[in-house]
């Protein structure tokens, strides 16, 4: 932070920020701006929870490929909705500005107007409704299940939008991590499992919690990167509330908790060595945690975001493969 602060005190932007401004003004096209707002790199993490839930269904000889594919489509669209709504909400509130360390998005660059983003949000909600309704029609056998999943789907849409949009977005209140745990962990994994097996088993909550904790770790890295600009703009994420040091300790706990949940499920439910395949991702998670804890600068979190996404995806996929092979 000292280097960045010195540039601002001197009246000049830091080199990294200047480079981002120059590159964004030179290379951005409307198509690229939309691609940046869609953030396709975040989609694999949304898919991972569906893969884990489907893997456990397959382990119990209940895999339904059609249901799994529609669940993947719905989850991907919900992630896109969340990404677009996040860009819209932060841009309108001024939280995403030229001083942030993270990449500049389409609305920040003036390449996407508010009206265009609103239309994109409406279109995405319609697509989610179509995909989600198709999923429910294919998978649900009882009227109560239909009603229940319609309610959960509506809640997921509301949660995706209101993270940064509205008068009191919960992302500005430090509640984003809880939402990610619920929707990317518990509901995604357990919901996918239930839609294919038509019963609920409490043991599913261990891998569901692991997936949710890994997703929360991705969000936490993002918030650690933007902690200074978020604090300045009144976006009180959990990282802002905890402070830089405690937020880094919290990050390590998220990773340790995810590994523990995977391990407990494997220990009490799987036999043979394949169930422990996820352990191959532990060294990557460990090195990542050490780098996060030891690097005090928000700018240092920028490359860590991609590392975290890859590590989380690897852990989830290895766990899913291990479950299927057990």
Tab-separated table of C-alpha atoms in Angstrom:
chain	number	residue	atom	x	y	z
A	1	UNK	CA	0.000	0.000	0.000
A	2	UNK	CA	2.879	2.355	0.723
A	3	UNK	CA	3.939	2.456	-2.940
A	4	UNK	CA	0.399	3.111	-4.143
A	5	UNK	CA	-0.167	5.770	-1.499
A	6	UNK	CA	3.050	7.575	-2.430
A	7	UNK	CA	1.921	7.897	-6.042
A	8	UNK	CA	-1.412	9.393	-5.050
A	9	UNK	CA	0.259	11.781	-2.596
A	10	UNK	CA	2.522	12.882	-5.404
A	11	UNK	CA	-0.494	13.472	-7.625
A	12	UNK	CA	0.289	10.620	-10.034
A	13	UNK	CA	-1.466	7.278	-10.326
A	14	UNK	CA	0.496	4.116	-9.527
A	15	UNK	CA	1.980	2.309	-12.532
A	16	UNK	CA	-0.429	-0.636	-12.335
A	17	UNK	CA	-3.462	1.651	-12.249
A	18	UNK	CA	-2.075	3.821	-15.062
A	19	UNK	CA	-1.447	0.727	-17.143
A	20	UNK	CA	-5.013	-0.468	-16.591
A	21	UNK	CA	-6.451	2.907	-17.573
A	22	UNK	CA	-4.347	3.094	-20.732
A	23	UNK	CA	-5.052	-0.491	-21.792
A	24	UNK	CA	-8.771	-0.190	-21.107
A	25	UNK	CA	-9.079	2.949	-23.219
A	26	UNK	CA	-7.114	1.446	-26.096
A	27	UNK	CA	-8.293	-2.156	-26.381
A	28	UNK	CA	-11.876	-2.203	-25.118
A	29	UNK	CA	-14.653	-2.873	-27.611
A	30	UNK	CA	-18.371	-3.232	-26.806
A	31	UNK	CA	-18.115	-7.007	-27.207
A	32	UNK	CA	-15.102	-7.161	-24.894
A	33	UNK	CA	-16.839	-4.918	-22.362
A	34	UNK	CA	-19.806	-7.280	-22.219
A	35	UNK	CA	-17.506	-10.280	-21.915
A	36	UNK	CA	-15.735	-8.633	-18.981
A	37	UNK	CA	-19.073	-7.986	-17.270
A	38	UNK	CA	-20.237	-11.563	-17.845
A	39	UNK	CA	-16.982	-12.808	-16.225
A	40	UNK	CA	-16.949	-16.301	-17.781
A	41	UNK	CA	-14.018	-17.286	-15.557
A	42	UNK	CA	-16.392	-17.376	-12.580
A	43	UNK	CA	-18.687	-19.954	-14.199
A	44	UNK	CA	-16.637	-23.084	-13.364
A	45	UNK	CA	-17.020	-22.366	-9.658
A	46	UNK	CA	-20.803	-22.139	-10.073
A	47	UNK	CA	-20.724	-25.444	-11.948
A	48	UNK	CA	-18.560	-27.111	-9.283
A	49	UNK	CA	-21.349	-27.305	-6.696
A	50	UNK	CA	-23.657	-28.942	-9.246
A	51	UNK	CA	-20.915	-31.422	-10.138
A	52	UNK	CA	-20.390	-32.333	-6.471
A	53	UNK	CA	-24.118	-32.814	-5.839
A	54	UNK	CA	-24.431	-34.922	-8.989
A	55	UNK	CA	-21.374	-36.984	-8.052
A	56	UNK	CA	-22.927	-37.920	-4.718
A	57	UNK	CA	-26.168	-38.807	-6.527
A	58	UNK	CA	-24.126	-41.010	-8.893
A	59	UNK	CA	-22.425	-42.625	-5.887
A	60	UNK	CA	-25.914	-43.679	-4.787
A	61	UNK	CA	-26.796	-44.876	-8.323
A	62	UNK	CA	-29.283	-42.029	-8.790
A	63	UNK	CA	-27.573	-39.819	-11.373
A	64	UNK	CA	-29.964	-38.263	-13.896
A	65	UNK	CA	-27.897	-36.639	-16.668
A	66	UNK	CA	-30.749	-34.476	-17.973
A	67	UNK	CA	-31.412	-33.044	-14.529
A	68	UNK	CA	-27.702	-32.456	-13.943
A	69	UNK	CA	-27.302	-30.618	-17.265
A	70	UNK	CA	-30.295	-28.356	-16.630
A	71	UNK	CA	-28.982	-27.666	-13.128
A	72	UNK	CA	-25.623	-26.665	-14.643
A	73	UNK	CA	-27.354	-24.327	-17.093
A	74	UNK	CA	-29.470	-22.728	-14.371
A	75	UNK	CA	-26.486	-22.295	-12.047
A	76	UNK	CA	-24.437	-20.712	-14.825
A	77	UNK	CA	-27.196	-18.243	-15.663
A	78	UNK	CA	-27.600	-17.336	-11.982
A	79	UNK	CA	-23.861	-16.658	-11.792
A	80	UNK	CA	-24.070	-14.434	-14.870
A	81	UNK	CA	-27.017	-12.581	-13.326
A	82	UNK	CA	-25.005	-12.038	-10.159
A	83	UNK	CA	-22.025	-10.746	-12.153
A	84	UNK	CA	-24.113	-8.314	-14.202
A	85	UNK	CA	-26.057	-7.092	-11.167
A	86	UNK	CA	-22.812	-6.623	-9.239
A	87	UNK	CA	-21.382	-4.439	-12.006
A	88	UNK	CA	-24.605	-2.452	-12.242
A	89	UNK	CA	-25.003	-1.903	-8.496
A	90	UNK	CA	-21.389	-0.955	-7.835
A	91	UNK	CA	-21.238	1.350	-10.865
A	92	UNK	CA	-24.447	3.162	-9.907
A	93	UNK	CA	-23.267	3.594	-6.318
A	94	UNK	CA	-19.787	4.674	-7.405
A	95	UNK	CA	-18.046	1.824	-5.592
A	96	UNK	CA	-16.329	0.669	-8.770
A	97	UNK	CA	-14.165	3.612	-9.723
A	98	UNK	CA	-10.722	4.259	-11.175
A	99	UNK	CA	-9.080	3.985	-7.761
A	100	UNK	CA	-9.945	0.312	-7.262
A	101	UNK	CA	-7.265	-2.311	-7.804
A	102	UNK	CA	-9.552	-4.783	-9.554
A	103	UNK	CA	-10.190	-4.673	-13.304
A	104	UNK	CA	-12.369	-1.911	-14.707
A	105	UNK	CA	-15.733	-3.132	-16.049
A	106	UNK	CA	-17.885	-2.082	-18.987
A	107	UNK	CA	-20.088	0.381	-17.099
A	108	UNK	CA	-17.058	1.984	-15.466
A	109	UNK	CA	-15.491	2.498	-18.876
A	110	UNK	CA	-18.670	3.986	-20.305
A	111	UNK	CA	-18.981	1.149	-22.816
A	112	UNK	CA	-22.258	-0.134	-21.312
A	113	UNK	CA	-25.076	2.218	-20.318
A	114	UNK	CA	-27.424	1.747	-17.370
A	115	UNK	CA	-30.312	1.093	-19.756
A	116	UNK	CA	-28.345	-1.575	-21.609
A	117	UNK	CA	-27.362	-3.292	-18.377
A	118	UNK	CA	-30.961	-3.238	-17.138
A	119	UNK	CA	-32.081	-4.927	-20.359
A	120	UNK	CA	-29.354	-7.530	-19.954
A	121	UNK	CA	-30.524	-8.205	-16.400
A	122	UNK	CA	-34.133	-8.671	-17.539
A	123	UNK	CA	-33.086	-11.018	-20.353
A	124	UNK	CA	-30.962	-13.071	-17.960
A	125	UNK	CA	-33.818	-13.362	-15.448
A	126	UNK	CA	-36.114	-14.599	-18.236
A	127	UNK	CA	-33.529	-17.198	-19.288
A	128	UNK	CA	-33.163	-18.323	-15.673
A	129	UNK	CA	-36.937	-18.668	-15.378
A	130	UNK	CA	-37.044	-20.831	-18.515
A	131	UNK	CA	-34.109	-23.031	-17.486
A	132	UNK	CA	-35.252	-23.296	-13.873
A	133	UNK	CA	-38.845	-24.120	-14.808
A	134	UNK	CA	-37.624	-26.801	-17.209
A	135	UNK	CA	-35.447	-28.251	-14.460
A	136	UNK	CA	-38.336	-28.326	-11.999
A	137	UNK	CA	-40.713	-29.846	-14.561
A	138	UNK	CA	-38.217	-32.587	-15.376
A	139	UNK	CA	-37.051	-33.401	-11.862
A	140	UNK	CA	-39.889	-32.777	-9.420
A	141	UNK	CA	-42.438	-35.522	-8.784
A	142	UNK	CA	-44.554	-33.962	-6.018
A	143	UNK	CA	-46.466	-30.648	-6.004
A	144	UNK	CA	-44.755	-29.709	-2.753
A	145	UNK	CA	-41.360	-30.106	-4.430
A	146	UNK	CA	-42.481	-27.913	-7.329
A	147	UNK	CA	-43.586	-25.155	-4.968
A	148	UNK	CA	-40.478	-25.486	-2.819
A	149	UNK	CA	-38.023	-25.225	-5.702
A	150	UNK	CA	-39.958	-22.372	-7.305
A	151	UNK	CA	-39.557	-20.461	-4.038
A	152	UNK	CA	-35.856	-21.346	-3.809
A	153	UNK	CA	-35.349	-20.272	-7.419
A	154	UNK	CA	-37.031	-16.939	-6.781
A	155	UNK	CA	-34.882	-16.418	-3.686
A	156	UNK	CA	-31.743	-17.199	-5.696
A	157	UNK	CA	-32.689	-14.567	-8.290
A	158	UNK	CA	-33.391	-11.978	-5.599
A	159	UNK	CA	-30.115	-12.791	-3.824
A	160	UNK	CA	-28.127	-12.494	-7.061
A	161	UNK	CA	-29.546	-9.042	-7.759
A	162	UNK	CA	-29.713	-7.492	-4.293
A	163	UNK	CA	-26.074	-8.206	-3.410
A	164	UNK	CA	-25.222	-4.729	-4.709
A	165	UNK	CA	-28.527	-3.402	-6.109
A	166	UNK	CA	-31.156	-1.556	-4.075
A	167	UNK	CA	-31.289	0.903	-1.211
A	168	UNK	CA	-29.741	-1.531	1.274
A	169	UNK	CA	-27.812	-4.182	-0.676
A	170	UNK	CA	-26.672	-6.938	1.650
A	171	UNK	CA	-23.215	-7.004	0.075
A	172	UNK	CA	-22.655	-3.548	1.566
A	173	UNK	CA	-23.601	-4.890	5.003
A	174	UNK	CA	-21.025	-7.681	5.157
A	175	UNK	CA	-23.536	-10.477	4.476
A	176	UNK	CA	-22.164	-11.616	1.129
A	177	UNK	CA	-20.140	-14.475	2.606
A	178	UNK	CA	-23.199	-15.989	4.284
A	179	UNK	CA	-25.174	-15.732	1.056
A	180	UNK	CA	-22.405	-17.462	-0.888
A	181	UNK	CA	-22.259	-20.290	1.667
A	182	UNK	CA	-26.026	-20.785	1.410
A	183	UNK	CA	-26.484	-20.512	-2.353
A	184	UNK	CA	-23.156	-21.827	-3.687
A	185	UNK	CA	-22.893	-24.499	-1.030
A	186	UNK	CA	-25.948	-25.744	0.810
A	187	UNK	CA	-28.668	-25.079	-1.757
A	188	UNK	CA	-26.611	-25.862	-4.872
A	189	UNK	CA	-25.176	-29.167	-3.676
A	190	UNK	CA	-28.111	-30.378	-1.592
A	191	UNK	CA	-30.643	-29.137	-4.145
A	192	UNK	CA	-28.896	-30.903	-7.028
A	193	UNK	CA	-28.685	-34.073	-4.962
A	194	UNK	CA	-32.360	-33.929	-3.987
A	195	UNK	CA	-33.583	-33.301	-7.537
A	196	UNK	CA	-31.912	-36.538	-8.628
A	197	UNK	CA	-32.488	-38.787	-5.607
A	198	UNK	CA	-35.813	-37.340	-4.349
A	199	UNK	CA	-34.721	-37.580	-0.746
A	200	UNK	CA	-32.583	-35.547	1.627
A	201	UNK	CA	-29.700	-37.019	3.607
A	202	UNK	CA	-28.062	-34.825	6.232
A	203	UNK	CA	-24.653	-36.221	5.295
A	204	UNK	CA	-24.831	-34.172	2.088
A	205	UNK	CA	-24.329	-31.053	4.174
A	206	UNK	CA	-20.638	-31.814	4.733
A	207	UNK	CA	-19.572	-31.545	1.071
A	208	UNK	CA	-22.176	-28.809	0.578
A	209	UNK	CA	-20.519	-26.790	3.330
A	210	UNK	CA	-17.077	-27.462	1.842
A	211	UNK	CA	-18.198	-26.104	-1.542
A	212	UNK	CA	-19.759	-23.078	0.122
A	213	UNK	CA	-16.642	-22.306	2.139
A	214	UNK	CA	-14.450	-22.473	-0.964
A	215	UNK	CA	-16.817	-20.122	-2.794
A	216	UNK	CA	-16.772	-17.776	0.206
A	217	UNK	CA	-12.961	-17.827	0.046
A	218	UNK	CA	-13.129	-16.626	-3.564
A	219	UNK	CA	-15.392	-13.766	-2.497
A	220	UNK	CA	-13.097	-12.951	0.419
A	221	UNK	CA	-10.061	-12.658	-1.856
A	222	UNK	CA	-12.038	-10.321	-4.085
A	223	UNK	CA	-12.991	-8.235	-1.047
A	224	UNK	CA	-9.412	-8.221	0.281
A	225	UNK	CA	-8.244	-6.898	-3.074
A	226	UNK	CA	-10.818	-4.094	-3.009
A	227	UNK	CA	-10.746	-3.465	0.749
A	228	UNK	CA	-9.423	0.103	0.534
A	229	UNK	CA	-11.807	1.313	-2.179
A	230	UNK	CA	-14.731	-0.531	-0.569
A	231	UNK	CA	-14.038	1.130	2.783
A	232	UNK	CA	-13.779	4.546	1.140
A	233	UNK	CA	-17.104	4.058	-0.658
A	234	UNK	CA	-19.056	2.713	2.306
A	235	UNK	CA	-19.154	-0.875	1.054
A	236	UNK	CA	-18.747	-2.648	4.389
A	237	UNK	CA	-17.897	-6.149	3.228
A	238	UNK	CA	-16.902	-8.710	5.828
A	239	UNK	CA	-13.259	-8.058	4.913
A	240	UNK	CA	-13.754	-4.355	5.658
A	241	UNK	CA	-15.469	-5.163	8.956
A	242	UNK	CA	-12.782	-7.621	10.036
A	243	UNK	CA	-9.850	-5.519	8.883
A	244	UNK	CA	-6.943	-6.692	6.688
A	245	UNK	CA	-5.231	-8.926	9.260
A	246	UNK	CA	-8.298	-10.724	10.584
A	247	UNK	CA	-9.756	-11.061	7.086
A	248	UNK	CA	-6.612	-12.962	6.080
A	249	UNK	CA	-6.914	-15.242	9.113
A	250	UNK	CA	-10.565	-15.758	8.254
A	251	UNK	CA	-9.483	-16.754	4.748
A	252	UNK	CA	-7.215	-19.476	6.117
A	253	UNK	CA	-10.079	-20.752	8.294
A	254	UNK	CA	-12.370	-20.976	5.262
A	255	UNK	CA	-9.854	-23.157	3.440
A	256	UNK	CA	-9.173	-25.332	6.477
A	257	UNK	CA	-12.907	-25.744	7.084
A	258	UNK	CA	-13.527	-26.876	3.518
A	259	UNK	CA	-10.806	-29.521	3.703
A	260	UNK	CA	-12.135	-30.708	7.070
A	261	UNK	CA	-15.681	-31.089	5.694
A	262	UNK	CA	-14.471	-33.085	2.689
A	263	UNK	CA	-12.337	-35.245	4.988
A	264	UNK	CA	-15.170	-35.978	7.437
A	265	UNK	CA	-17.517	-37.000	4.637
A	266	UNK	CA	-14.862	-39.285	3.157
A	267	UNK	CA	-13.873	-40.780	6.505
A	268	UNK	CA	-17.396	-41.783	7.512
A	269	UNK	CA	-18.952	-42.600	4.141
A	270	UNK	CA	-16.409	-43.771	1.578
A	271	UNK	CA	-14.128	-46.777	1.447
A	272	UNK	CA	-10.889	-47.222	-0.431
A	273	UNK	CA	-8.287	-44.647	-1.433
A	274	UNK	CA	-10.235	-42.867	-4.184
A	275	UNK	CA	-12.333	-40.893	-1.736
A	276	UNK	CA	-9.194	-39.069	-0.621
A	277	UNK	CA	-8.362	-37.848	-4.111
A	278	UNK	CA	-9.208	-34.266	-3.069
A	279	UNK	CA	-6.125	-34.300	-0.819
A	280	UNK	CA	-4.062	-33.672	-3.956
A	281	UNK	CA	-5.441	-30.122	-3.911
A	282	UNK	CA	-4.432	-29.484	-0.291
A	283	UNK	CA	-0.818	-28.399	-1.047
A	284	UNK	CA	-2.162	-25.828	-3.513
A	285	UNK	CA	-4.655	-24.546	-0.938
A	286	UNK	CA	-1.912	-24.456	1.706
A	287	UNK	CA	0.486	-22.433	-0.445
A	288	UNK	CA	-2.326	-20.098	-1.395
A	289	UNK	CA	-3.281	-19.555	2.260
A	290	UNK	CA	0.316	-18.787	3.216
A	291	UNK	CA	0.690	-16.216	0.444
A	292	UNK	CA	-2.562	-14.508	1.426
A	293	UNK	CA	-1.702	-14.387	5.127
A	294	UNK	CA	1.834	-13.123	4.519
A	295	UNK	CA	1.054	-10.482	1.873
A	296	UNK	CA	-0.391	-7.363	3.552
A	297	UNK	CA	-1.064	-5.410	0.347
A	298	UNK	CA	-4.482	-5.298	-1.375
A	299	UNK	CA	-2.673	-5.241	-4.733
A	300	UNK	CA	-1.062	-8.563	-3.859
A	301	UNK	CA	-4.518	-10.153	-3.810
A	302	UNK	CA	-5.123	-9.522	-7.490
A	303	UNK	CA	-3.241	-12.626	-8.742
A	304	UNK	CA	-4.478	-14.555	-5.712
A	305	UNK	CA	-8.060	-14.321	-6.977
A	306	UNK	CA	-7.311	-16.466	-10.010
A	307	UNK	CA	-5.241	-18.831	-7.863
A	308	UNK	CA	-8.165	-19.233	-5.459
A	309	UNK	CA	-10.658	-19.976	-8.223
A	310	UNK	CA	-8.364	-22.645	-9.683
A	311	UNK	CA	-7.625	-24.197	-6.289
A	312	UNK	CA	-11.311	-24.298	-5.333
A	313	UNK	CA	-12.273	-25.806	-8.672
A	314	UNK	CA	-9.533	-28.438	-8.406
A	315	UNK	CA	-10.570	-29.432	-4.873
A	316	UNK	CA	-14.241	-29.730	-5.847
A	317	UNK	CA	-13.584	-31.704	-9.025
A	318	UNK	CA	-11.121	-34.080	-7.361
A	319	UNK	CA	-13.609	-34.690	-4.556
A	320	UNK	CA	-16.388	-35.392	-7.078
A	321	UNK	CA	-14.199	-37.816	-9.045
A	322	UNK	CA	-13.172	-39.566	-5.842
A	323	UNK	CA	-16.798	-39.993	-4.768
A	324	UNK	CA	-17.802	-41.498	-8.120
A	325	UNK	CA	-14.845	-43.904	-8.096
A	326	UNK	CA	-15.426	-45.047	-4.501
